[in-house]
């Protein structure tokens, strides 16, 4: 009951703002971090130290019942629907493929048997939640040995539709796959062609996902008929006002997801609270607050790298008079070096965002000249963000 009340705080706020919200139900299966994890068969994941226990018939029934219970409670908590996670190598995905399903009973062997669990889950969830939204996240390509074939993906999609799903969200690759799927080296919308391929095979809407991080890219996928909707996750950590800025024609002011995975996915898998490299306030909004200054001051920020830029923008947002200094002719500091590394091109978007944010702010910039102490007289505070002297690597040549 307390969990439902806690979730109500979220759903009530979303509805008050005119939004709709679904809760994702994720069973990690053998990816669960603990010795009691379960799966279709006792096949250990290469990214976990724990070998799962193969479920018996009663155990499978309990997992189904627990997922249905979670869906029912989600609706009680005010969610407009649920998303059943069936991709990325999680529990339901583990039953679908021979890579992890070595069973010989009615839950293994033929594809009809291996797809029995996700179909049963969707049928039972639909019966439990009535007309509420039911999204199923389907793996379009597993990128592992003995994964699903395309024909099997289509067969499952049609089966999930018939079982009562409202929408198909598309997932790409298992977490243990050796092929990168969301890293910055992956081209934007690299897998949208698979969503486009599935779309004519079903009658319900299909959502594209993975490496879609700008409004114009999302719009192009819709305009060209590759998807009915677009799903984003990490871009909303980078900028929670993504949609509002896009709607207001301020796409240049959207802080970009650079697909680094350092503070989001890596933190999650190491048991830490998720955050974001370009937005440290993500998931820390109640701790890192930017309240209006009671006594505005005149502040000099020396150094227009990422640290100095962030300090200047934060101070200006609080109402201070800010002057930003750098001896370089451009802002960004070592971000320019980072953006020149092959596979790290997304950093260039971060530089552009800093430039656009500066232009939209009250900050006065002073670039292209050495900063001497006499230039800093008359300021109430000075922030030194000049970085460090690089250490010589000692490598000849």
XYZ file of C-alpha atoms in Angstrom:
397
model
C 0.000 0.000 0.000
C 2.827 2.407 0.815
C 4.516 1.635 -2.512
C 1.303 2.509 -4.333
C 1.071 5.811 -2.430
C 4.699 6.605 -3.267
C 4.058 6.014 -6.965
C 0.900 8.127 -6.736
C 3.089 11.145 -6.012
C 4.623 10.675 -9.470
C 1.496 9.813 -11.448
C -0.536 12.623 -9.869
C 2.125 15.175 -10.848
C 2.290 13.842 -14.408
C -1.493 13.990 -14.793
C -1.640 17.479 -13.271
C 0.763 18.603 -16.003
C -1.439 17.040 -18.691
C 0.798 14.046 -19.343
C 0.350 10.301 -19.502
C 2.650 7.764 -17.923
C 3.240 4.004 -18.139
C 5.335 1.921 -15.755
C 7.889 -0.494 -17.148
C 7.815 -3.958 -15.577
C 11.290 -5.414 -15.834
C 12.254 -8.896 -14.653
C 16.031 -9.181 -14.970
C 16.200 -12.990 -14.951
C 19.838 -14.106 -15.046
C 20.942 -10.464 -15.162
C 19.646 -9.994 -11.604
C 22.554 -9.344 -9.273
C 22.207 -12.074 -6.669
C 22.619 -15.790 -6.069
C 18.840 -16.333 -6.179
C 18.432 -15.203 -9.802
C 16.339 -17.404 -12.085
C 16.048 -18.047 -15.811
C 14.853 -20.519 -18.415
C 17.995 -22.635 -17.930
C 21.033 -22.575 -15.661
C 23.201 -20.677 -18.164
C 25.324 -17.964 -16.547
C 25.604 -14.553 -18.148
C 29.131 -13.360 -19.016
C 28.362 -10.007 -17.359
C 27.246 -11.470 -14.014
C 29.061 -13.579 -11.410
C 25.852 -15.424 -10.531
C 24.590 -18.551 -12.274
C 20.780 -18.603 -12.456
C 18.545 -21.399 -11.261
C 16.358 -23.004 -13.933
C 12.706 -22.517 -13.060
C 10.326 -25.438 -12.704
C 6.662 -25.265 -13.734
C 5.573 -23.786 -10.395
C 8.386 -21.243 -10.544
C 7.355 -20.074 -13.992
C 3.771 -19.690 -12.829
C 4.955 -17.588 -9.884
C 6.911 -15.247 -12.173
C 3.849 -14.775 -14.399
C 1.643 -14.116 -11.380
C 4.141 -11.626 -9.962
C 4.310 -9.695 -13.238
C 0.505 -9.567 -13.370
C 0.419 -8.366 -9.757
C 2.914 -5.613 -10.577
C 0.754 -4.531 -13.532
C -2.389 -4.461 -11.398
C -0.683 -2.367 -8.727
C 0.634 0.009 -11.384
C -2.901 0.782 -12.502
C -3.964 1.214 -8.857
C -1.080 3.659 -8.471
C -2.462 5.816 -11.269
C -0.358 4.730 -14.217
C -2.127 4.911 -17.576
C -0.609 1.581 -18.555
C 2.426 -0.662 -18.321
C 5.322 -1.690 -20.500
C 6.340 -5.340 -20.295
C 10.100 -5.610 -20.853
C 10.766 -8.428 -23.293
C 14.065 -7.337 -24.828
C 17.710 -6.498 -24.037
C 18.340 -10.033 -22.792
C 16.110 -9.792 -19.729
C 13.891 -12.573 -18.347
C 11.297 -12.953 -21.118
C 13.977 -12.590 -23.790
C 15.927 -15.401 -22.103
C 13.059 -17.831 -22.727
C 12.844 -16.866 -26.400
C 16.281 -17.920 -27.636
C 18.221 -21.172 -27.675
C 21.248 -19.274 -26.371
C 19.705 -19.346 -22.884
C 16.729 -21.699 -23.196
C 17.921 -25.321 -23.159
C 14.615 -26.698 -21.868
C 12.826 -29.726 -23.277
C 9.390 -29.171 -21.716
C 6.507 -27.029 -23.011
C 8.521 -23.861 -22.306
C 11.470 -24.860 -24.531
C 12.443 -26.570 -27.765
C 10.352 -25.267 -30.671
C 9.844 -21.533 -31.105
C 6.148 -21.959 -30.360
C 7.174 -23.295 -26.955
C 9.876 -20.697 -26.349
C 7.488 -17.816 -27.095
C 4.838 -19.284 -24.780
C 5.990 -17.300 -21.724
C 5.873 -13.758 -23.182
C 2.527 -14.503 -24.853
C 1.076 -15.831 -21.593
C 2.387 -12.807 -19.697
C 0.801 -10.368 -22.170
C -2.520 -12.264 -22.190
C -2.707 -12.342 -18.402
C -1.630 -8.719 -17.995
C -4.248 -7.607 -20.531
C -6.943 -9.515 -18.648
C -5.831 -7.887 -15.392
C -5.615 -4.245 -16.505
C -8.630 -4.022 -18.798
C -8.434 -1.295 -21.453
C -5.291 0.361 -20.054
C -2.267 0.865 -22.303
C -0.115 -2.258 -22.671
C 3.265 -1.776 -24.323
C 5.529 -4.736 -25.075
C 9.222 -4.073 -25.620
C 10.343 -6.569 -28.233
C 13.927 -7.386 -29.224
C 14.303 -6.756 -32.956
C 17.832 -8.125 -33.093
C 19.598 -9.929 -30.228
C 23.195 -9.652 -31.521
C 24.217 -12.826 -29.660
C 24.839 -16.404 -30.835
C 21.634 -18.457 -31.253
C 19.419 -15.391 -31.006
C 16.023 -14.949 -32.636
C 15.752 -14.980 -36.433
C 13.838 -12.210 -38.182
C 10.988 -14.605 -38.989
C 10.760 -15.450 -35.283
C 10.694 -11.757 -34.381
C 7.769 -11.214 -36.762
C 5.990 -14.315 -35.439
C 6.384 -13.064 -31.874
C 5.250 -9.532 -32.767
C 2.056 -10.850 -34.314
C 1.501 -13.148 -31.350
C 2.017 -10.308 -28.872
C -0.449 -8.165 -30.833
C -3.028 -10.960 -30.784
C -2.449 -11.440 -27.043
C -3.573 -7.876 -26.386
C -0.624 -5.476 -26.656
C -1.488 -1.875 -27.582
C 1.976 -0.837 -28.792
C 5.304 -2.482 -29.639
C 8.404 -0.718 -28.371
C 11.608 -1.933 -29.992
C 14.765 -2.993 -28.172
C 18.139 -3.666 -29.772
C 20.762 -6.145 -28.602
C 21.403 -7.903 -25.313
C 23.498 -6.230 -22.641
C 26.131 -8.930 -23.129
C 26.271 -8.452 -26.915
C 29.714 -7.679 -28.311
C 28.177 -5.341 -30.877
C 27.713 -1.811 -29.448
C 24.138 -0.529 -29.620
C 24.031 2.730 -27.653
C 27.666 3.855 -27.444
C 28.666 7.169 -28.989
C 30.419 5.287 -31.819
C 27.053 3.920 -32.993
C 25.551 6.143 -35.712
C 22.385 7.963 -34.746
C 19.200 5.970 -35.397
C 21.393 3.100 -36.583
C 18.693 0.487 -35.983
C 15.600 2.418 -37.061
C 15.510 0.461 -40.318
C 14.521 -2.607 -38.281
C 11.560 -0.741 -36.805
C 10.580 0.276 -40.336
C 10.833 -3.374 -41.397
C 8.562 -4.568 -38.582
C 5.968 -1.817 -38.934
C 4.044 -3.298 -41.910
C 3.956 -6.732 -40.239
C 1.587 -5.625 -37.443
C -1.446 -3.388 -37.055
C -0.494 -1.727 -33.767
C 1.914 1.255 -33.457
C 5.647 0.538 -33.402
C 8.184 2.677 -31.548
C 11.772 3.300 -32.694
C 14.566 3.572 -30.141
C 18.362 3.653 -29.661
C 20.652 6.578 -30.484
C 17.863 9.033 -31.247
C 18.786 12.204 -29.396
C 17.569 15.248 -31.313
C 14.064 16.484 -32.243
C 14.872 16.760 -35.946
C 16.119 13.172 -36.094
C 13.009 11.921 -34.296
C 10.801 13.962 -36.616
C 12.522 12.568 -39.704
C 11.831 8.982 -38.597
C 8.134 9.804 -38.277
C 7.977 11.813 -41.492
C 9.574 9.012 -43.524
C 7.280 6.364 -42.060
C 9.987 4.401 -40.283
C 8.112 4.479 -36.975
C 4.828 5.548 -35.412
C 6.499 6.916 -32.288
C 10.008 7.525 -30.973
C 11.367 6.418 -27.607
C 14.147 8.234 -25.775
C 15.694 7.584 -22.378
C 19.165 9.051 -21.867
C 18.332 12.323 -23.702
C 15.843 13.093 -20.915
C 18.595 12.687 -18.325
C 20.737 15.113 -20.317
C 17.871 17.613 -20.509
C 14.530 17.096 -18.734
C 13.090 20.021 -20.724
C 13.780 18.286 -24.056
C 10.144 18.233 -25.186
C 9.307 21.741 -23.989
C 12.354 23.228 -25.728
C 11.599 21.309 -28.930
C 7.997 22.518 -28.891
C 9.180 26.094 -28.387
C 11.579 25.923 -31.337
C 14.619 25.990 -29.043
C 16.276 22.739 -30.114
C 19.716 24.394 -29.983
C 19.257 24.859 -26.219
C 18.643 21.142 -25.564
C 21.623 19.719 -23.672
C 22.654 16.758 -25.841
C 23.108 13.176 -24.737
C 26.681 12.329 -25.801
C 26.067 8.558 -25.402
C 29.002 8.169 -23.024
C 27.072 5.833 -20.647
C 29.364 6.823 -17.781
C 26.931 8.228 -15.230
C 23.754 6.510 -16.412
C 24.222 2.897 -17.499
C 27.593 2.352 -15.780
C 26.287 3.763 -12.493
C 23.163 1.627 -12.696
C 25.113 -1.595 -13.185
C 27.465 -0.731 -10.329
C 24.589 -0.103 -7.925
C 24.998 3.682 -7.855
C 22.354 6.334 -8.371
C 21.971 7.259 -12.025
C 23.072 10.708 -13.122
C 24.393 12.336 -16.304
C 27.799 13.562 -17.414
C 26.338 16.655 -19.106
C 23.648 17.249 -16.456
C 24.868 16.460 -12.937
C 21.497 17.575 -11.556
C 19.838 14.505 -13.085
C 18.459 12.416 -10.188
C 19.956 14.993 -7.781
C 17.414 17.761 -8.438
C 16.500 18.204 -4.770
C 20.155 18.437 -3.716
C 21.703 20.533 -6.495
C 19.260 23.436 -6.481
C 19.787 26.709 -8.323
C 17.778 29.233 -6.326
C 17.728 32.947 -7.208
C 20.531 34.850 -5.462
C 19.363 37.090 -2.624
C 22.244 39.519 -3.266
C 23.456 39.394 -6.896
C 27.227 39.756 -7.235
C 29.728 40.530 -9.971
C 31.581 37.302 -10.773
C 34.552 36.559 -13.006
C 34.990 33.022 -14.319
C 38.454 32.360 -15.754
C 38.513 29.402 -18.126
C 35.837 28.551 -20.688
C 36.206 24.793 -20.635
C 33.316 22.611 -19.459
C 33.896 23.459 -15.788
C 34.079 27.206 -16.330
C 31.131 27.185 -18.717
C 29.012 25.237 -16.243
C 29.972 27.564 -13.384
C 29.225 30.649 -15.465
C 25.826 29.396 -16.658
C 24.821 28.320 -13.146
C 25.838 31.657 -11.642
C 24.023 33.598 -14.366
C 20.912 31.460 -13.882
C 20.910 32.526 -10.234
C 20.945 36.190 -11.244
C 24.608 37.129 -10.841
C 26.467 39.386 -13.281
C 28.958 37.011 -14.879
C 32.010 37.688 -17.035
C 33.684 34.665 -18.668
C 37.363 34.874 -19.666
C 39.552 32.577 -21.761
C 42.790 33.129 -23.679
C 41.510 30.869 -26.486
C 39.461 32.390 -29.274
C 36.646 29.886 -28.695
C 34.864 28.331 -25.733
C 34.953 24.615 -24.994
C 38.508 24.011 -23.801
C 39.531 20.377 -24.055
C 36.087 19.382 -25.313
C 37.518 20.244 -28.740
C 40.224 17.640 -28.188
C 37.636 15.096 -27.045
C 35.435 15.768 -30.091
C 38.357 15.091 -32.439
C 38.764 11.500 -31.213
C 37.191 9.050 -33.707
C 33.936 7.756 -32.241
C 33.573 10.720 -29.876
C 32.008 13.133 -32.351
C 28.978 13.672 -30.093
C 31.168 15.953 -27.942
C 30.930 18.503 -30.751
C 27.222 18.756 -30.021
C 28.024 19.568 -26.410
C 30.256 22.440 -27.527
C 27.454 23.773 -29.749
C 25.045 23.569 -26.818
C 27.400 25.529 -24.566
C 27.756 28.169 -27.299
C 23.979 28.435 -27.758
C 23.415 28.574 -23.995
C 25.980 31.357 -23.661
C 24.336 33.321 -26.457
C 20.950 33.005 -24.737
C 22.331 34.048 -21.336
C 23.326 37.362 -19.763
C 26.999 36.303 -19.584
C 29.620 38.624 -21.041
C 32.476 36.730 -22.715
C 36.077 37.918 -23.073
C 38.023 35.616 -25.405
C 41.379 35.609 -27.153
C 43.583 37.360 -24.584
C 45.743 36.413 -21.616
C 44.042 37.100 -18.302
C 46.162 39.142 -15.892
C 45.283 39.990 -12.273
C 44.585 43.634 -13.113
C 41.755 42.539 -15.430
C 40.027 40.895 -12.461
C 39.746 43.961 -10.264
C 36.256 45.099 -9.429
C 34.777 41.600 -9.148
C 33.187 40.318 -5.939
C 34.248 36.732 -6.675
C 36.671 35.043 -9.061
C 36.228 31.432 -10.164
C 39.423 29.850 -11.485
C 38.586 27.053 -13.936
C 41.774 27.057 -15.957
C 42.417 23.339 -15.707
C 45.840 21.804 -15.168
C 49.176 21.691 -16.937
C 49.208 18.406 -18.887
C 51.755 15.864 -17.718
C 54.352 14.866 -20.327
C 53.814 11.221 -21.234
C 57.554 10.637 -21.732
C 57.016 8.943 -25.091
C 59.602 9.940 -27.713
C 58.417 11.327 -31.041
